[in-house]
Amino acid sequence: MSPVDNNIPRPQPPALTAVLPAEPLLLMTAGPVPVPAEVARAGGMVINHVGDTMAMVVRHIREMSRYVFQTRDERIYGVSGPASAAMEMAVGNLLWPGRRVLVCQNGLFSSRFAEMAAGVGAEVTVLEGSEGRPVCAGMVEAALGRGRFDAVTLVQGETSSGVLTGDLQQMVALARDHGALTIVDAVCTLSTMPLKKDEWGIDVVVTGSQKGLSSLPGVSLISFSSRAWEVIQGRRGPRPHWCLDAVRAERFWGEHAYHYTAPVPALLALHEALRLIIEETLERRFKRHLHSSLALQAGVEAMGMELYAPAEFRLNSVLAIRVPDGVDDGVARKYMTDRFKVLIADSFGIPAVRIGQMGEQCRAPNLFRTLHALGVAFARQGVHLDPSAGMASMEAHLAEHAEDVL
């Protein structure tokens, strides 16, 4: 008898080296982002996931994460999965039937909190911002005055629309005053702009590896306050998750005991990504992100295109640009990739394209290449643009802040 079923064809896929382009696309989407060489090298290694070296790596990741989160929390975990998995860890450990959550929503990603909370049986109330604008502190204050909530979910920057929640600190304070825990999505903002977890009193912060941290996709970070941990420990009855159980996660991250096989290459890469952030310092990194984004914003507007969100609600790390009427942005984006090897993102239900400004994306050569490709691609569809004016305006801002954008 043959050891295989000969009726099942044996596929013959090409090696990736034969099909990947010699010059890869410049990833200027809302993630994943290009990674530094040190991160790429670290992500190519595999070591014993419960050995002494791994225990050291885990300890260092926790120490460095405290700096990046601006917290003294003991309970910081790397989650095997995207940032949505870290969101699920927060929701699944802090909410259950009988508990109530207020979800502040202004886009696709902040709305996931509502879906996840409903999935574990919590009672969900949604506050929604208007198009291009976030939920504000006044809306949260009014909602908290109408009823009791065990938790409030917030997003610092909505990746899907490029909208910033400018009132985040006040909203966290309001929730705390009303006895509610706060869960903050900092997926596209951590290390790109200030977030002070302890000073602002945030209970849980989640982020992904493949955005501001400029690491490999596949692992996320979560930080629990002592208040949140007390709720987790006091929970009675079965827990809905096994891999995402925070108590079990503590056994690996706190006690270096087996939980499941950790994503070793992704954690090694994350170690290097965090180390490079600390080497740069948060202060310098914030300035680099701010002025790289402001330079790109100036260039886009000087060229003749309109930014989606008003300036006061505009996110630096993901810039949304309004698509002119009658233009097929899919055609424009394809021309950018085919002609210039630059990839930007479409959006989720809004008339905009999005350009990432996170980590390694915020480098002057990337900005010039992207702005030029954007201008040419949209001008080819009949939009009256002046790419040269846009490039000159961006160059002027970069030159004025040269020390901040190195």
PDB file of C-alpha atoms in Angstrom, residues 111-362:
ATOM      1  CA  SER A 111     -16.001  49.196  18.349  1.00  0.00           C
ATOM      2  CA  ARG A 112     -14.320  45.833  18.906  1.00  0.00           C
ATOM      3  CA  PHE A 113     -14.522  46.420  22.638  1.00  0.00           C
ATOM      4  CA  ALA A 114     -18.314  46.358  22.382  1.00  0.00           C
ATOM      5  CA  GLU A 115     -18.311  43.099  20.423  1.00  0.00           C
ATOM      6  CA  MET A 116     -15.890  41.450  22.826  1.00  0.00           C
ATOM      7  CA  ALA A 117     -17.758  42.622  25.919  1.00  0.00           C
ATOM      8  CA  ALA A 118     -21.068  41.357  24.544  1.00  0.00           C
ATOM      9  CA  GLY A 119     -19.364  38.049  23.794  1.00  0.00           C
ATOM     10  CA  VAL A 120     -18.483  37.471  27.451  1.00  0.00           C
ATOM     11  CA  GLY A 121     -21.991  38.428  28.576  1.00  0.00           C
ATOM     12  CA  ALA A 122     -21.403  41.939  29.887  1.00  0.00           C
ATOM     13  CA  GLU A 123     -24.030  44.675  29.550  1.00  0.00           C
ATOM     14  CA  VAL A 124     -22.766  47.117  26.922  1.00  0.00           C
ATOM     15  CA  THR A 125     -23.559  50.815  26.458  1.00  0.00           C
ATOM     16  CA  VAL A 126     -21.988  52.539  23.453  1.00  0.00           C
ATOM     17  CA  LEU A 127     -21.070  56.224  23.181  1.00  0.00           C
ATOM     18  CA  GLU A 128     -20.275  57.181  19.594  1.00  0.00           C
ATOM     19  CA  GLY A 129     -18.459  60.227  18.275  1.00  0.00           C
ATOM     20  CA  SER A 130     -19.542  61.998  15.102  1.00  0.00           C
ATOM     21  CA  GLU A 131     -17.637  61.577  11.835  1.00  0.00           C
ATOM     22  CA  GLY A 132     -14.055  62.749  12.129  1.00  0.00           C
ATOM     23  CA  ARG A 133     -14.439  63.546  15.827  1.00  0.00           C
ATOM     24  CA  PRO A 134     -13.849  61.533  19.006  1.00  0.00           C
ATOM     25  CA  VAL A 135     -16.042  60.971  22.020  1.00  0.00           C
ATOM     26  CA  CYS A 136     -15.391  63.894  24.372  1.00  0.00           C
ATOM     27  CA  ALA A 137     -15.170  64.234  28.143  1.00  0.00           C
ATOM     28  CA  GLY A 138     -18.597  65.894  28.368  1.00  0.00           C
ATOM     29  CA  MET A 139     -20.258  62.909  26.728  1.00  0.00           C
ATOM     30  CA  VAL A 140     -18.546  60.527  29.138  1.00  0.00           C
ATOM     31  CA  GLU A 141     -19.468  62.631  32.151  1.00  0.00           C
ATOM     32  CA  ALA A 142     -23.125  62.658  31.089  1.00  0.00           C
ATOM     33  CA  ALA A 143     -23.175  58.892  30.523  1.00  0.00           C
ATOM     34  CA  LEU A 144     -21.533  58.164  33.871  1.00  0.00           C
ATOM     35  CA  GLY A 145     -24.118  60.373  35.542  1.00  0.00           C
ATOM     36  CA  ARG A 146     -26.943  58.288  34.099  1.00  0.00           C
ATOM     37  CA  GLY A 147     -25.851  54.924  35.487  1.00  0.00           C
ATOM     38  CA  ARG A 148     -23.194  52.771  37.121  1.00  0.00           C
ATOM     39  CA  PHE A 149     -20.442  51.130  35.074  1.00  0.00           C
ATOM     40  CA  ASP A 150     -17.750  48.659  36.082  1.00  0.00           C
ATOM     41  CA  ALA A 151     -15.458  49.632  33.198  1.00  0.00           C
ATOM     42  CA  VAL A 152     -15.005  52.248  30.503  1.00  0.00           C
ATOM     43  CA  THR A 153     -13.138  51.464  27.265  1.00  0.00           C
ATOM     44  CA  LEU A 154     -11.300  54.245  25.464  1.00  0.00           C
ATOM     45  CA  VAL A 155      -9.056  54.581  22.421  1.00  0.00           C
ATOM     46  CA  GLN A 156      -6.237  57.100  22.416  1.00  0.00           C
ATOM     47  CA  GLY A 157      -6.026  57.066  18.633  1.00  0.00           C
ATOM     48  CA  GLU A 158      -8.563  55.432  16.325  1.00  0.00           C
ATOM     49  CA  THR A 159      -6.476  53.682  13.671  1.00  0.00           C
ATOM     50  CA  SER A 160      -9.349  53.350  11.210  1.00  0.00           C
ATOM     51  CA  SER A 161     -10.028  57.090  10.941  1.00  0.00           C
ATOM     52  CA  GLY A 162      -6.892  58.873  12.168  1.00  0.00           C
ATOM     53  CA  VAL A 163      -8.840  60.548  14.987  1.00  0.00           C
ATOM     54  CA  LEU A 164      -7.221  61.465  18.318  1.00  0.00           C
ATOM     55  CA  THR A 165      -9.052  61.363  21.661  1.00  0.00           C
ATOM     56  CA  GLY A 166      -7.705  64.605  23.058  1.00  0.00           C
ATOM     57  CA  ASP A 167      -9.748  64.380  26.275  1.00  0.00           C
ATOM     58  CA  LEU A 168      -8.323  60.991  27.253  1.00  0.00           C
ATOM     59  CA  GLN A 169      -6.800  62.095  30.552  1.00  0.00           C
ATOM     60  CA  GLN A 170      -9.993  63.843  31.668  1.00  0.00           C
ATOM     61  CA  MET A 171     -12.119  60.870  30.625  1.00  0.00           C
ATOM     62  CA  VAL A 172      -9.961  58.492  32.656  1.00  0.00           C
ATOM     63  CA  ALA A 173     -10.302  60.758  35.689  1.00  0.00           C
ATOM     64  CA  LEU A 174     -14.075  60.863  35.291  1.00  0.00           C
ATOM     65  CA  ALA A 175     -14.307  57.082  35.108  1.00  0.00           C
ATOM     66  CA  ARG A 176     -12.136  56.696  38.189  1.00  0.00           C
ATOM     67  CA  ASP A 177     -14.244  59.195  40.123  1.00  0.00           C
ATOM     68  CA  HIS A 178     -17.284  57.040  39.321  1.00  0.00           C
ATOM     69  CA  GLY A 179     -15.586  53.826  40.444  1.00  0.00           C
ATOM     70  CA  ALA A 180     -15.060  52.362  36.965  1.00  0.00           C
ATOM     71  CA  LEU A 181     -11.930  50.694  35.639  1.00  0.00           C
ATOM     72  CA  THR A 182     -10.485  52.092  32.407  1.00  0.00           C
ATOM     73  CA  ILE A 183      -9.194  50.052  29.473  1.00  0.00           C
ATOM     74  CA  VAL A 184      -7.262  52.091  26.900  1.00  0.00           C
ATOM     75  CA  ASP A 185      -6.385  51.073  23.349  1.00  0.00           C
ATOM     76  CA  ALA A 186      -2.952  52.588  22.635  1.00  0.00           C
ATOM     77  CA  VAL A 187      -2.333  50.319  19.662  1.00  0.00           C
ATOM     78  CA  CYS A 188      -1.196  52.990  17.204  1.00  0.00           C
ATOM     79  CA  THR A 189      -0.088  55.594  19.745  1.00  0.00           C
ATOM     80  CA  LEU A 190       2.223  53.981  22.304  1.00  0.00           C
ATOM     81  CA  SER A 191       5.736  55.435  21.898  1.00  0.00           C
ATOM     82  CA  THR A 192       4.507  57.875  19.224  1.00  0.00           C
ATOM     83  CA  MET A 193       2.939  60.404  21.621  1.00  0.00           C
ATOM     84  CA  PRO A 194       2.667  60.909  25.398  1.00  0.00           C
ATOM     85  CA  LEU A 195       0.711  58.352  27.406  1.00  0.00           C
ATOM     86  CA  LYS A 196       1.351  58.335  31.161  1.00  0.00           C
ATOM     87  CA  LYS A 197      -0.390  55.283  32.534  1.00  0.00           C
ATOM     88  CA  ASP A 198       0.280  55.832  36.231  1.00  0.00           C
ATOM     89  CA  GLU A 199       0.052  59.625  36.283  1.00  0.00           C
ATOM     90  CA  TRP A 200      -3.246  59.568  34.392  1.00  0.00           C
ATOM     91  CA  GLY A 201      -4.619  56.692  36.477  1.00  0.00           C
ATOM     92  CA  ILE A 202      -5.301  54.244  33.614  1.00  0.00           C
ATOM     93  CA  ASP A 203      -6.046  50.689  34.750  1.00  0.00           C
ATOM     94  CA  VAL A 204      -5.290  48.724  31.578  1.00  0.00           C
ATOM     95  CA  VAL A 205      -3.363  49.681  28.451  1.00  0.00           C
ATOM     96  CA  VAL A 206      -3.043  47.473  25.372  1.00  0.00           C
ATOM     97  CA  THR A 207      -0.814  47.877  22.341  1.00  0.00           C
ATOM     98  CA  GLY A 208       0.529  45.924  19.387  1.00  0.00           C
ATOM     99  CA  SER A 209       4.089  45.208  18.342  1.00  0.00           C
ATOM    100  CA  GLN A 210       3.806  46.100  14.662  1.00  0.00           C
ATOM    101  CA  LYS A 211       2.942  49.796  14.863  1.00  0.00           C
ATOM    102  CA  GLY A 212       4.671  52.436  16.991  1.00  0.00           C
ATOM    103  CA  LEU A 213       7.040  49.902  18.527  1.00  0.00           C
ATOM    104  CA  SER A 214       8.305  48.924  15.042  1.00  0.00           C
ATOM    105  CA  SER A 215       8.581  45.214  15.771  1.00  0.00           C
ATOM    106  CA  LEU A 216       7.355  42.036  14.092  1.00  0.00           C
ATOM    107  CA  PRO A 217       3.609  41.320  14.013  1.00  0.00           C
ATOM    108  CA  GLY A 218       2.214  38.532  16.158  1.00  0.00           C
ATOM    109  CA  VAL A 219       2.690  39.672  19.743  1.00  0.00           C
ATOM    110  CA  SER A 220       0.994  42.378  21.800  1.00  0.00           C
ATOM    111  CA  LEU A 221       1.506  43.957  25.215  1.00  0.00           C
ATOM    112  CA  ILE A 222      -0.895  44.569  28.090  1.00  0.00           C
ATOM    113  CA  SER A 223      -0.375  46.295  31.420  1.00  0.00           C
ATOM    114  CA  PHE A 224      -2.742  45.826  34.404  1.00  0.00           C
ATOM    115  CA  SER A 225      -2.945  48.180  37.399  1.00  0.00           C
ATOM    116  CA  SER A 226      -3.243  46.895  40.967  1.00  0.00           C
ATOM    117  CA  ARG A 227      -6.944  47.870  40.944  1.00  0.00           C
ATOM    118  CA  ALA A 228      -7.559  45.792  37.847  1.00  0.00           C
ATOM    119  CA  TRP A 229      -5.567  42.873  39.235  1.00  0.00           C
ATOM    120  CA  GLU A 230      -7.688  42.827  42.385  1.00  0.00           C
ATOM    121  CA  VAL A 231     -10.798  42.412  40.223  1.00  0.00           C
ATOM    122  CA  ILE A 232      -9.159  39.595  38.268  1.00  0.00           C
ATOM    123  CA  GLN A 233      -8.101  37.745  41.403  1.00  0.00           C
ATOM    124  CA  GLY A 234     -11.499  38.217  43.030  1.00  0.00           C
ATOM    125  CA  ARG A 235     -13.406  36.705  40.141  1.00  0.00           C
ATOM    126  CA  ARG A 236     -15.483  33.634  40.953  1.00  0.00           C
ATOM    127  CA  GLY A 237     -16.458  30.820  38.597  1.00  0.00           C
ATOM    128  CA  PRO A 238     -14.873  29.545  35.387  1.00  0.00           C
ATOM    129  CA  ARG A 239     -12.828  31.854  33.167  1.00  0.00           C
ATOM    130  CA  PRO A 240     -13.792  32.099  29.485  1.00  0.00           C
ATOM    131  CA  HIS A 241     -10.244  31.854  28.144  1.00  0.00           C
ATOM    132  CA  TRP A 242      -7.250  29.618  28.738  1.00  0.00           C
ATOM    133  CA  CYS A 243      -4.504  31.170  26.607  1.00  0.00           C
ATOM    134  CA  LEU A 244      -5.755  34.666  27.458  1.00  0.00           C
ATOM    135  CA  ASP A 245      -6.227  34.028  31.181  1.00  0.00           C
ATOM    136  CA  ALA A 246      -4.198  36.709  32.980  1.00  0.00           C
ATOM    137  CA  VAL A 247      -3.661  34.511  36.050  1.00  0.00           C
ATOM    138  CA  ARG A 248      -2.084  31.798  33.907  1.00  0.00           C
ATOM    139  CA  ALA A 249      -0.081  34.409  32.000  1.00  0.00           C
ATOM    140  CA  GLU A 250       1.440  35.547  35.295  1.00  0.00           C
ATOM    141  CA  ARG A 251       2.887  32.083  35.777  1.00  0.00           C
ATOM    142  CA  PHE A 252       5.058  32.516  32.693  1.00  0.00           C
ATOM    143  CA  TRP A 253       5.739  36.247  32.837  1.00  0.00           C
ATOM    144  CA  GLY A 254       6.099  36.461  36.605  1.00  0.00           C
ATOM    145  CA  GLU A 255       7.255  32.996  37.672  1.00  0.00           C
ATOM    146  CA  HIS A 256       8.910  31.788  34.433  1.00  0.00           C
ATOM    147  CA  ALA A 257       6.818  28.631  34.539  1.00  0.00           C
ATOM    148  CA  TYR A 258       5.237  26.947  31.519  1.00  0.00           C
ATOM    149  CA  HIS A 259       1.929  28.343  30.241  1.00  0.00           C
ATOM    150  CA  TYR A 260       2.161  27.603  26.513  1.00  0.00           C
ATOM    151  CA  THR A 261       4.975  27.854  23.985  1.00  0.00           C
ATOM    152  CA  ALA A 262       5.726  31.548  23.780  1.00  0.00           C
ATOM    153  CA  PRO A 263       6.206  33.271  20.374  1.00  0.00           C
ATOM    154  CA  VAL A 264       9.977  33.243  20.857  1.00  0.00           C
ATOM    155  CA  PRO A 265      11.154  35.070  17.682  1.00  0.00           C
ATOM    156  CA  ALA A 266       8.515  37.779  18.128  1.00  0.00           C
ATOM    157  CA  LEU A 267       9.513  38.300  21.772  1.00  0.00           C
ATOM    158  CA  LEU A 268      13.198  38.498  20.878  1.00  0.00           C
ATOM    159  CA  ALA A 269      12.325  41.070  18.220  1.00  0.00           C
ATOM    160  CA  LEU A 270      10.170  42.988  20.701  1.00  0.00           C
ATOM    161  CA  HIS A 271      13.091  43.049  23.148  1.00  0.00           C
ATOM    162  CA  GLU A 272      15.226  44.807  20.542  1.00  0.00           C
ATOM    163  CA  ALA A 273      12.435  47.162  19.503  1.00  0.00           C
ATOM    164  CA  LEU A 274      11.920  48.275  23.099  1.00  0.00           C
ATOM    165  CA  ARG A 275      15.679  48.612  23.613  1.00  0.00           C
ATOM    166  CA  LEU A 276      15.912  50.929  20.605  1.00  0.00           C
ATOM    167  CA  ILE A 277      13.039  53.062  21.950  1.00  0.00           C
ATOM    168  CA  ILE A 278      14.862  53.449  25.254  1.00  0.00           C
ATOM    169  CA  GLU A 279      18.080  54.265  23.425  1.00  0.00           C
ATOM    170  CA  GLU A 280      16.279  57.009  21.493  1.00  0.00           C
ATOM    171  CA  THR A 281      14.314  58.129  24.631  1.00  0.00           C
ATOM    172  CA  LEU A 282      10.608  58.815  24.654  1.00  0.00           C
ATOM    173  CA  GLU A 283      11.149  62.576  24.568  1.00  0.00           C
ATOM    174  CA  ARG A 284      13.099  62.462  21.296  1.00  0.00           C
ATOM    175  CA  ARG A 285      10.789  59.844  19.848  1.00  0.00           C
ATOM    176  CA  PHE A 286       7.690  61.959  20.536  1.00  0.00           C
ATOM    177  CA  LYS A 287       9.292  64.943  18.803  1.00  0.00           C
ATOM    178  CA  ARG A 288      10.281  62.835  15.795  1.00  0.00           C
ATOM    179  CA  HIS A 289       6.757  61.530  15.369  1.00  0.00           C
ATOM    180  CA  LEU A 290       5.149  64.919  15.898  1.00  0.00           C
ATOM    181  CA  HIS A 291       7.262  66.838  13.409  1.00  0.00           C
ATOM    182  CA  SER A 292       7.397  64.054  10.822  1.00  0.00           C
ATOM    183  CA  SER A 293       3.610  64.012  10.833  1.00  0.00           C
ATOM    184  CA  LEU A 294       3.253  67.790  10.838  1.00  0.00           C
ATOM    185  CA  ALA A 295       5.655  67.979   7.901  1.00  0.00           C
ATOM    186  CA  LEU A 296       3.612  65.430   5.963  1.00  0.00           C
ATOM    187  CA  GLN A 297       0.379  67.218   6.858  1.00  0.00           C
ATOM    188  CA  ALA A 298       1.826  70.500   5.574  1.00  0.00           C
ATOM    189  CA  GLY A 299       2.907  68.812   2.367  1.00  0.00           C
ATOM    190  CA  VAL A 300      -0.466  67.159   1.746  1.00  0.00           C
ATOM    191  CA  GLU A 301      -2.361  70.415   2.241  1.00  0.00           C
ATOM    192  CA  ALA A 302       0.088  72.533   0.222  1.00  0.00           C
ATOM    193  CA  MET A 303      -0.245  70.023  -2.610  1.00  0.00           C
ATOM    194  CA  GLY A 304      -3.989  70.584  -2.651  1.00  0.00           C
ATOM    195  CA  MET A 305      -5.494  67.633  -0.786  1.00  0.00           C
ATOM    196  CA  GLU A 306      -7.687  67.827   2.317  1.00  0.00           C
ATOM    197  CA  LEU A 307      -6.979  66.089   5.613  1.00  0.00           C
ATOM    198  CA  TYR A 308      -9.884  64.080   7.016  1.00  0.00           C
ATOM    199  CA  ALA A 309      -9.938  65.092  10.689  1.00  0.00           C
ATOM    200  CA  PRO A 310      -9.895  68.673  11.992  1.00  0.00           C
ATOM    201  CA  ALA A 311      -6.480  69.704  13.337  1.00  0.00           C
ATOM    202  CA  GLU A 312      -7.536  69.493  16.986  1.00  0.00           C
ATOM    203  CA  PHE A 313      -8.667  65.869  16.534  1.00  0.00           C
ATOM    204  CA  ARG A 314      -5.941  64.782  14.125  1.00  0.00           C
ATOM    205  CA  LEU A 315      -3.829  61.780  15.007  1.00  0.00           C
ATOM    206  CA  ASN A 316      -0.099  62.059  14.299  1.00  0.00           C
ATOM    207  CA  SER A 317       0.577  58.335  13.999  1.00  0.00           C
ATOM    208  CA  VAL A 318      -2.040  57.580  11.321  1.00  0.00           C
ATOM    209  CA  LEU A 319      -2.863  60.407   8.928  1.00  0.00           C
ATOM    210  CA  ALA A 320      -6.208  60.181   7.117  1.00  0.00           C
ATOM    211  CA  ILE A 321      -6.498  62.097   3.817  1.00  0.00           C
ATOM    212  CA  ARG A 322      -9.888  62.763   2.281  1.00  0.00           C
ATOM    213  CA  VAL A 323     -10.427  61.205  -1.159  1.00  0.00           C
ATOM    214  CA  PRO A 324     -11.704  63.832  -3.633  1.00  0.00           C
ATOM    215  CA  ASP A 325     -15.151  63.288  -5.122  1.00  0.00           C
ATOM    216  CA  GLY A 326     -15.194  61.137  -8.217  1.00  0.00           C
ATOM    217  CA  VAL A 327     -11.777  59.606  -7.580  1.00  0.00           C
ATOM    218  CA  ASP A 328     -11.168  55.863  -7.273  1.00  0.00           C
ATOM    219  CA  ASP A 329      -8.642  55.650  -4.465  1.00  0.00           C
ATOM    220  CA  GLY A 330      -8.086  51.947  -5.216  1.00  0.00           C
ATOM    221  CA  VAL A 331      -6.712  52.864  -8.635  1.00  0.00           C
ATOM    222  CA  ALA A 332      -4.510  55.564  -7.098  1.00  0.00           C
ATOM    223  CA  ARG A 333      -3.157  53.257  -4.415  1.00  0.00           C
ATOM    224  CA  LYS A 334      -2.399  50.555  -6.980  1.00  0.00           C
ATOM    225  CA  TYR A 335      -0.472  53.056  -9.102  1.00  0.00           C
ATOM    226  CA  MET A 336       1.545  54.023  -6.019  1.00  0.00           C
ATOM    227  CA  THR A 337       2.527  50.404  -5.416  1.00  0.00           C
ATOM    228  CA  ASP A 338       3.186  49.536  -9.068  1.00  0.00           C
ATOM    229  CA  ARG A 339       5.090  52.680 -10.025  1.00  0.00           C
ATOM    230  CA  PHE A 340       6.737  53.795  -6.785  1.00  0.00           C
ATOM    231  CA  LYS A 341       6.680  50.656  -4.586  1.00  0.00           C
ATOM    232  CA  VAL A 342       4.856  52.618  -1.875  1.00  0.00           C
ATOM    233  CA  LEU A 343       1.905  51.082  -0.043  1.00  0.00           C
ATOM    234  CA  ILE A 344      -0.646  53.186   1.822  1.00  0.00           C
ATOM    235  CA  ALA A 345      -3.947  52.045   3.314  1.00  0.00           C
ATOM    236  CA  ASP A 346      -7.563  52.384   2.392  1.00  0.00           C
ATOM    237  CA  SER A 347     -10.116  52.998   5.130  1.00  0.00           C
ATOM    238  CA  PHE A 348     -13.081  51.309   6.709  1.00  0.00           C
ATOM    239  CA  GLY A 349     -16.210  53.056   5.484  1.00  0.00           C
ATOM    240  CA  ILE A 350     -14.917  56.634   5.362  1.00  0.00           C
ATOM    241  CA  PRO A 351     -13.881  58.534   2.202  1.00  0.00           C
ATOM    242  CA  ALA A 352     -10.165  58.584   3.022  1.00  0.00           C
ATOM    243  CA  VAL A 353      -6.811  56.940   2.509  1.00  0.00           C
ATOM    244  CA  ARG A 354      -4.432  56.523   5.429  1.00  0.00           C
ATOM    245  CA  ILE A 355      -0.678  56.959   5.760  1.00  0.00           C
ATOM    246  CA  GLY A 356       1.117  55.477   8.754  1.00  0.00           C
ATOM    247  CA  GLN A 357       3.517  57.664  10.719  1.00  0.00           C
ATOM    248  CA  MET A 358       4.808  55.172  13.276  1.00  0.00           C
ATOM    249  CA  GLY A 359       8.313  54.137  14.251  1.00  0.00           C
ATOM    250  CA  GLU A 360      10.498  53.551  11.210  1.00  0.00           C
ATOM    251  CA  GLN A 361       7.927  55.129   8.903  1.00  0.00           C
ATOM    252  CA  CYS A 362       8.873  58.528  10.352  1.00  0.00           C
TER     253      CYS A 362
END
